[in-house]
Coordinates of N, CA, C and O in Angstrom, one line a residue:
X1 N 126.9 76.4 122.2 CA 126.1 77.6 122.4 C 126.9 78.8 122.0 O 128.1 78.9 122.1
X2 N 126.1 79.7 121.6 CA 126.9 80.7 121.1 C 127.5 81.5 122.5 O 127.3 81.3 123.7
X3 N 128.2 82.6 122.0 CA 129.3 83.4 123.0 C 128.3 84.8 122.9 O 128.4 85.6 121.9
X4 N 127.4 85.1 123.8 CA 127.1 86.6 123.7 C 127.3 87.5 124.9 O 127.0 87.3 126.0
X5 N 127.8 88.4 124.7 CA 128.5 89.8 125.0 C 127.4 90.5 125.5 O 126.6 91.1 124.7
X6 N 127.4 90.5 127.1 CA 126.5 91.6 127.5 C 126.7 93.0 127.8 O 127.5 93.4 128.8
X7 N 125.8 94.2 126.6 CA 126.4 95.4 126.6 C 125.2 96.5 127.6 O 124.0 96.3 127.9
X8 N 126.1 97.5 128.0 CA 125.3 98.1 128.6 C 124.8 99.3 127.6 O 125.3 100.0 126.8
X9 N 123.1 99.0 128.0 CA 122.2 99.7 126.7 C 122.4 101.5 126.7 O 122.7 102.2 125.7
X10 N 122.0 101.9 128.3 CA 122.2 103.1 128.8 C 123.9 103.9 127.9 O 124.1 105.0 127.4
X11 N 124.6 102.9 127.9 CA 125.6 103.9 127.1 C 125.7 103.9 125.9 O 126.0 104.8 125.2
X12 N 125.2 102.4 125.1 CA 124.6 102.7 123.6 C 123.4 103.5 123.1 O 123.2 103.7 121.9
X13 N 122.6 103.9 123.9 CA 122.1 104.7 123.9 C 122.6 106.3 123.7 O 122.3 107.0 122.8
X14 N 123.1 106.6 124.6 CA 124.2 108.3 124.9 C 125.2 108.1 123.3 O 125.3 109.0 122.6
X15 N 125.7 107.2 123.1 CA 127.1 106.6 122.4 C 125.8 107.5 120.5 O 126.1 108.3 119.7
X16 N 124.7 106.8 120.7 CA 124.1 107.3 119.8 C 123.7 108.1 119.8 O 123.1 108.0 118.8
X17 N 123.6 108.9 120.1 CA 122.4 110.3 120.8 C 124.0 111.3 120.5 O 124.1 112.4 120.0
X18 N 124.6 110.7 120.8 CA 125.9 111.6 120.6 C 127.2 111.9 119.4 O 128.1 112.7 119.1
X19 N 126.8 110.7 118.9 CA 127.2 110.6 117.5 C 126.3 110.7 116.1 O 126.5 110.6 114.9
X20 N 125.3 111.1 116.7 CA 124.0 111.7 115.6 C 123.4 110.1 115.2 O 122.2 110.3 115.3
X21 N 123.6 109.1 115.0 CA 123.3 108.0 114.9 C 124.2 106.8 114.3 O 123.8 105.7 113.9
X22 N 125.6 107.1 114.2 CA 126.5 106.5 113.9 C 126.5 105.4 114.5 O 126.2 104.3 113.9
X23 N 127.0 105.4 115.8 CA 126.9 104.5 117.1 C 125.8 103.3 116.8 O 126.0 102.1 116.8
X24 N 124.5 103.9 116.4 CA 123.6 103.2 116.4 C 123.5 102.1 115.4 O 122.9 101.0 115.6
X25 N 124.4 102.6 114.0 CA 125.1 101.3 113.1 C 125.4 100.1 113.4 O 125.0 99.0 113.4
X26 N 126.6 100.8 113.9 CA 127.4 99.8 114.9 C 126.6 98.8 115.6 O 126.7 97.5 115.6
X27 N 125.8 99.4 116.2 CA 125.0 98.6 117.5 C 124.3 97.5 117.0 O 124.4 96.3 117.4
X28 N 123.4 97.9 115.7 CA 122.2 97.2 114.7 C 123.3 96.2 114.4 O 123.1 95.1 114.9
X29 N 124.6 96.3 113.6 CA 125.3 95.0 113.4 C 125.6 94.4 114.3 O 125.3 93.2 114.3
X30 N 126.3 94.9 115.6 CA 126.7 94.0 116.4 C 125.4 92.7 117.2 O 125.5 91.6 117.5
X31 N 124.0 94.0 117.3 CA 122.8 92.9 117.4 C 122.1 91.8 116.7 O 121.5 90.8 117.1
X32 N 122.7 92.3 115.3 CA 122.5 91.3 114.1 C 123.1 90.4 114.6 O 122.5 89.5 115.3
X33 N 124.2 90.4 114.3 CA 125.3 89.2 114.6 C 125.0 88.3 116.0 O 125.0 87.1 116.1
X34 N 124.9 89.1 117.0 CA 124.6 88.6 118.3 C 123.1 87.6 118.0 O 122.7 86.6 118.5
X35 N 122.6 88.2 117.2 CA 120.6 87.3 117.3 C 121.0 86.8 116.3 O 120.3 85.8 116.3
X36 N 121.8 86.8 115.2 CA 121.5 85.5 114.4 C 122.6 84.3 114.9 O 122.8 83.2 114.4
X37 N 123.3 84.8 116.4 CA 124.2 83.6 116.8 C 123.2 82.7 117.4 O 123.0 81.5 117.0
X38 N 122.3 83.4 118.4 CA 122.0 83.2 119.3 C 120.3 82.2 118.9 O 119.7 81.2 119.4
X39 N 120.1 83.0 117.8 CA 118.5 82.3 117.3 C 119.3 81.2 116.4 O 118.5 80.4 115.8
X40 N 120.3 81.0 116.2 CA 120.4 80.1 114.9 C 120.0 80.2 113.6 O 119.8 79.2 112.9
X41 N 120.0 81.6 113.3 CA 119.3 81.5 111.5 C 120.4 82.5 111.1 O 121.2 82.8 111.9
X42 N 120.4 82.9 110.1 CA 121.2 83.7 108.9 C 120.3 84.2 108.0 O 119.3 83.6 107.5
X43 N 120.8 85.7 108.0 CA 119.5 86.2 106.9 C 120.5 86.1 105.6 O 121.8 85.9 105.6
X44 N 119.8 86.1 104.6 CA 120.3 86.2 102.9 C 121.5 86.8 103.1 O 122.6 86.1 102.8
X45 N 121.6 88.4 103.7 CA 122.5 89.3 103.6 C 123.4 89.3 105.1 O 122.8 89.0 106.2
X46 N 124.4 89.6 105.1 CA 125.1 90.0 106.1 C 124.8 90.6 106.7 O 123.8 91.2 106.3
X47 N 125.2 90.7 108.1 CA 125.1 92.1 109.2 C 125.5 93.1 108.5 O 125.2 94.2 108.8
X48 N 126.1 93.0 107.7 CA 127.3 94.6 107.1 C 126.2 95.2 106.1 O 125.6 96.2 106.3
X49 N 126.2 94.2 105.0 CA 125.2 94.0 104.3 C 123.6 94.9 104.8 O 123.0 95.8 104.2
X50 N 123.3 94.4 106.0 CA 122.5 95.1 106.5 C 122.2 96.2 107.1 O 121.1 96.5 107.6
X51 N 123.6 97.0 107.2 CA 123.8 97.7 107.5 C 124.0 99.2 105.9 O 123.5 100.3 105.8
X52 N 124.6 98.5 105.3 CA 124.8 99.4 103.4 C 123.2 99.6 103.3 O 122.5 100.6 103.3
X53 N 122.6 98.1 103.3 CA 120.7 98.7 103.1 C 120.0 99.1 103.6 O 119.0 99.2 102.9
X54 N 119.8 99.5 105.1 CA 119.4 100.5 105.5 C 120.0 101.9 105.1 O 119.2 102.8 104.8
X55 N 121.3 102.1 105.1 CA 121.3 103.3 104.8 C 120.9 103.7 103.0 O 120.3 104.7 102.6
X56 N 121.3 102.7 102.4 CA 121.0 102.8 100.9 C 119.1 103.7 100.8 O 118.7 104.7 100.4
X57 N 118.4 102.3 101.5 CA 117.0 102.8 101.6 C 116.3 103.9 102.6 O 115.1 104.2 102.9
X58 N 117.4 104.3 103.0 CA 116.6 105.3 104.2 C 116.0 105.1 105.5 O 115.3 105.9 106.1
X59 N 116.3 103.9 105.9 CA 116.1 103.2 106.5 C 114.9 102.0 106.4 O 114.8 101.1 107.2
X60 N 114.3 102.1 105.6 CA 113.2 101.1 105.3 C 113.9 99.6 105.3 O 113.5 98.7 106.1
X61 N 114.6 99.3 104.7 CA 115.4 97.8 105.1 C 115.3 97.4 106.5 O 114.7 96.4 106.9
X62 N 116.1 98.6 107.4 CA 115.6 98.4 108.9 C 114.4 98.0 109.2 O 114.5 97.0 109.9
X63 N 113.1 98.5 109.0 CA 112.1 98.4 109.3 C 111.8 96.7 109.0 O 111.3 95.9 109.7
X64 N 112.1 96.6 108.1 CA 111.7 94.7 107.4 C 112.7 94.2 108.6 O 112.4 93.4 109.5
X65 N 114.2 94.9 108.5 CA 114.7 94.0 109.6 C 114.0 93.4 111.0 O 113.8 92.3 111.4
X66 N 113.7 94.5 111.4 CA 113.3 94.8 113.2 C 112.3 93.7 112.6 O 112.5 92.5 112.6
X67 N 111.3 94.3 112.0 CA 109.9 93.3 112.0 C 110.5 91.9 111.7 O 110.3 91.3 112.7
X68 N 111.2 91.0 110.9 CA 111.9 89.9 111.2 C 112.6 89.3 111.6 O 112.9 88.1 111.4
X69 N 113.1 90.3 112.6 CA 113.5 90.1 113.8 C 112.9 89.6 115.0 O 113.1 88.5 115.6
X70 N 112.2 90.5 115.3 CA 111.1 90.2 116.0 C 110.0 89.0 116.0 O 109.5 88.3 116.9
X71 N 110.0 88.9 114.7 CA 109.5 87.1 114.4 C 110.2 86.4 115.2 O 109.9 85.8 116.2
X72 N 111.5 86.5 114.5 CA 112.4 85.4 114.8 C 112.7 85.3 116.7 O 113.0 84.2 117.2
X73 N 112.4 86.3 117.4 CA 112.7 86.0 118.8 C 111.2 85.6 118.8 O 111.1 84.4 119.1
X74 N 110.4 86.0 118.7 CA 109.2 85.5 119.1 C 109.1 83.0 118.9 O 108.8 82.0 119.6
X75 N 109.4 83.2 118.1 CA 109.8 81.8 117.4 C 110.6 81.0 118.8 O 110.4 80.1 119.6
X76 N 111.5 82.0 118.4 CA 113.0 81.4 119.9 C 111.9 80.9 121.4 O 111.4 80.0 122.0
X77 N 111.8 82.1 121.4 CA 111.0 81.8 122.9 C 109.8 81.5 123.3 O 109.4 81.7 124.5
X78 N 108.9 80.8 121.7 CA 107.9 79.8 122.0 C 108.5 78.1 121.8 O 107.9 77.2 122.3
X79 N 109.3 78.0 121.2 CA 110.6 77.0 120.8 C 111.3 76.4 121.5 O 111.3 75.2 121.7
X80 N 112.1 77.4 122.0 CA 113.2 77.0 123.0 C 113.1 76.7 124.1 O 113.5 75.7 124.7
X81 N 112.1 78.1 124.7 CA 111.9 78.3 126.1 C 110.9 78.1 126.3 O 110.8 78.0 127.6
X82 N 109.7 77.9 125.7 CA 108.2 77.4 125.5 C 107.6 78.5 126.3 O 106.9 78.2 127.3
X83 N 107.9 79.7 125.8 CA 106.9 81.3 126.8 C 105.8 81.4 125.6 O 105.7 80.6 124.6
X84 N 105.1 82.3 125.9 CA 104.0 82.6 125.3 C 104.8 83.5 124.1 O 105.8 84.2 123.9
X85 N 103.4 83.0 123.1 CA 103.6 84.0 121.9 C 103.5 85.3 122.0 O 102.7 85.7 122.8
X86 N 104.4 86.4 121.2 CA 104.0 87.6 121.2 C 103.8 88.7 120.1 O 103.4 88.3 119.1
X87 N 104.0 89.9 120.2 CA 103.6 90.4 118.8 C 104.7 91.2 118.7 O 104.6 92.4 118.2
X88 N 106.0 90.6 119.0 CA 107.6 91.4 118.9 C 107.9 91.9 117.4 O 108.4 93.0 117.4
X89 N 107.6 91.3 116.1 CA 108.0 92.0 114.7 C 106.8 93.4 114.3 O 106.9 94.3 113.5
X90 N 105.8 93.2 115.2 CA 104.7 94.4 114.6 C 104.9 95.2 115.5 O 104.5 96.4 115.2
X91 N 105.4 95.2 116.7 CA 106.0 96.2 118.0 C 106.9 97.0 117.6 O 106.8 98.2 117.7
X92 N 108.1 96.2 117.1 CA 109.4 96.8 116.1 C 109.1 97.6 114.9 O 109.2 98.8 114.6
X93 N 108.6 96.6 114.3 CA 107.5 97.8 112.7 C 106.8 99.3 113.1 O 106.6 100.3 112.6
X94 N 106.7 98.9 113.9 CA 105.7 100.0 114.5 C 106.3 101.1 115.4 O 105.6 102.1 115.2
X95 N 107.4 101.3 116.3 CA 108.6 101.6 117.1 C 109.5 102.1 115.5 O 109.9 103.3 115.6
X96 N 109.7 101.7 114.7 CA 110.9 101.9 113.9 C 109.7 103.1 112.5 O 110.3 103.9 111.7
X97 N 108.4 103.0 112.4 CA 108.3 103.5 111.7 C 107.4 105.2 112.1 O 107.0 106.1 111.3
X98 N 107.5 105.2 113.7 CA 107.6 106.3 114.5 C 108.8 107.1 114.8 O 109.0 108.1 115.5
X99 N 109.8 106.4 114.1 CA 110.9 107.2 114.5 C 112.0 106.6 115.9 O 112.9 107.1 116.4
X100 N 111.4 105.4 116.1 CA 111.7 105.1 117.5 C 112.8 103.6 118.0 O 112.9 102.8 119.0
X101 N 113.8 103.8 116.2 CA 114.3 102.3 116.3 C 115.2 102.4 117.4 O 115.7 101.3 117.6
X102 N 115.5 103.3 118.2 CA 117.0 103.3 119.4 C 116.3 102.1 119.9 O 117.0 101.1 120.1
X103 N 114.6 102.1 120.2 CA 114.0 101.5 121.5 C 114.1 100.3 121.3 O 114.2 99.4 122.1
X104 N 114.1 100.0 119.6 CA 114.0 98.6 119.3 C 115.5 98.1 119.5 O 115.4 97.0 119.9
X105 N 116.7 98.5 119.4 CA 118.1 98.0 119.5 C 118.0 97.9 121.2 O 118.4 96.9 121.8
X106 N 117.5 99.1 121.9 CA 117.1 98.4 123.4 C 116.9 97.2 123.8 O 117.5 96.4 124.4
X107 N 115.2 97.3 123.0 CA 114.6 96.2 123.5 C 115.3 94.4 123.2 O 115.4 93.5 124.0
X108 N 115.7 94.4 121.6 CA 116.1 93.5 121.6 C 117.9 93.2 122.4 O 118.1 92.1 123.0
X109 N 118.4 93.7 122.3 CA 120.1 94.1 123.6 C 119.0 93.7 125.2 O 119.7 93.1 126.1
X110 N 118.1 94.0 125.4 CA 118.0 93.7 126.5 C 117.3 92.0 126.7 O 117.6 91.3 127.6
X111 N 116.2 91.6 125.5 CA 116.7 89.8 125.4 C 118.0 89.8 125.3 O 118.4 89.4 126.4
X112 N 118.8 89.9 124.6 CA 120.1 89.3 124.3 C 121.2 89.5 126.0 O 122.0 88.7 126.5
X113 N 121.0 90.5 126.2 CA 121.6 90.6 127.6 C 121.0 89.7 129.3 O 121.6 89.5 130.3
X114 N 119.5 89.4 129.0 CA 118.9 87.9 129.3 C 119.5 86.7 129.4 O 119.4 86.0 130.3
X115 N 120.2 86.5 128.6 CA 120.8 85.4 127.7 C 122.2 85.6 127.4 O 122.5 84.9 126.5
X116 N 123.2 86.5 127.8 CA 124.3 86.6 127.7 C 125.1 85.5 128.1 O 124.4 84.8 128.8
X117 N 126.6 85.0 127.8 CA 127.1 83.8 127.9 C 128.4 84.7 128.5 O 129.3 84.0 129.0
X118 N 128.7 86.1 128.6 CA 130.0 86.8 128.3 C 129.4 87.8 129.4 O 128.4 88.4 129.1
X119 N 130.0 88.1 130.6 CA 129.6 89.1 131.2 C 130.4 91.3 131.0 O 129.9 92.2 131.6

């Protein structure tokens, strides 16, 4: 099983809010990395990788991120844990294309902090 690191959101939150959105880089990779440990898949490109293409595109890469992201937990936790299906990649799309991706590094940090292995 993978090793995941439970972070507290409330200060990556401030950590971004206060670094203009620097912080929030950071955070999107370290989530990357943490959900593709944890779901078992690998996208094409790197965490880092995903990190150059959102900023390259303005964030629009993000946007594809979150939304296949959101697949991919939706998947996990009709799969793994056999919960009900949900509509987590069109929540994210939709959250990210209001302006509102902090909520989406929340929401998914707060599955992953569910499921933490590392306190």
């Amino acid at each position: 099983m993978a090793t995941i690191e439970k972070r507290d959101i409330a200060i990556a939150i401030i950590l971004s809010i206060i670094t203009l959105g620097i912080f929030a880089l950071y955070w999107m990779y370290r989530v990357s990395e943490d959900s593709n440990a944890l779901l078992g898949r690998q996208w094409p490109v790197s965490s880092g990788i995903l990190i150059l293409l959102t900023i390259v595109t303005f964030g629009i890469y993000g946007f594809y991120w979150y939304y296949m992201t959101g697949q991919a937990w939706d998947e996990y936790i009709v799969n793994r844990e056999n919960g009900m299906a949900g509509s987590r990649g069109v929540v994210y799309l939709i959250l990210s294309i209001v302006g509102l991706s902090i909520v989406n590094l929340a929401l998914i940090q707060n599955e992953l902090n569910q499921r933490a292995t590392v306190a």
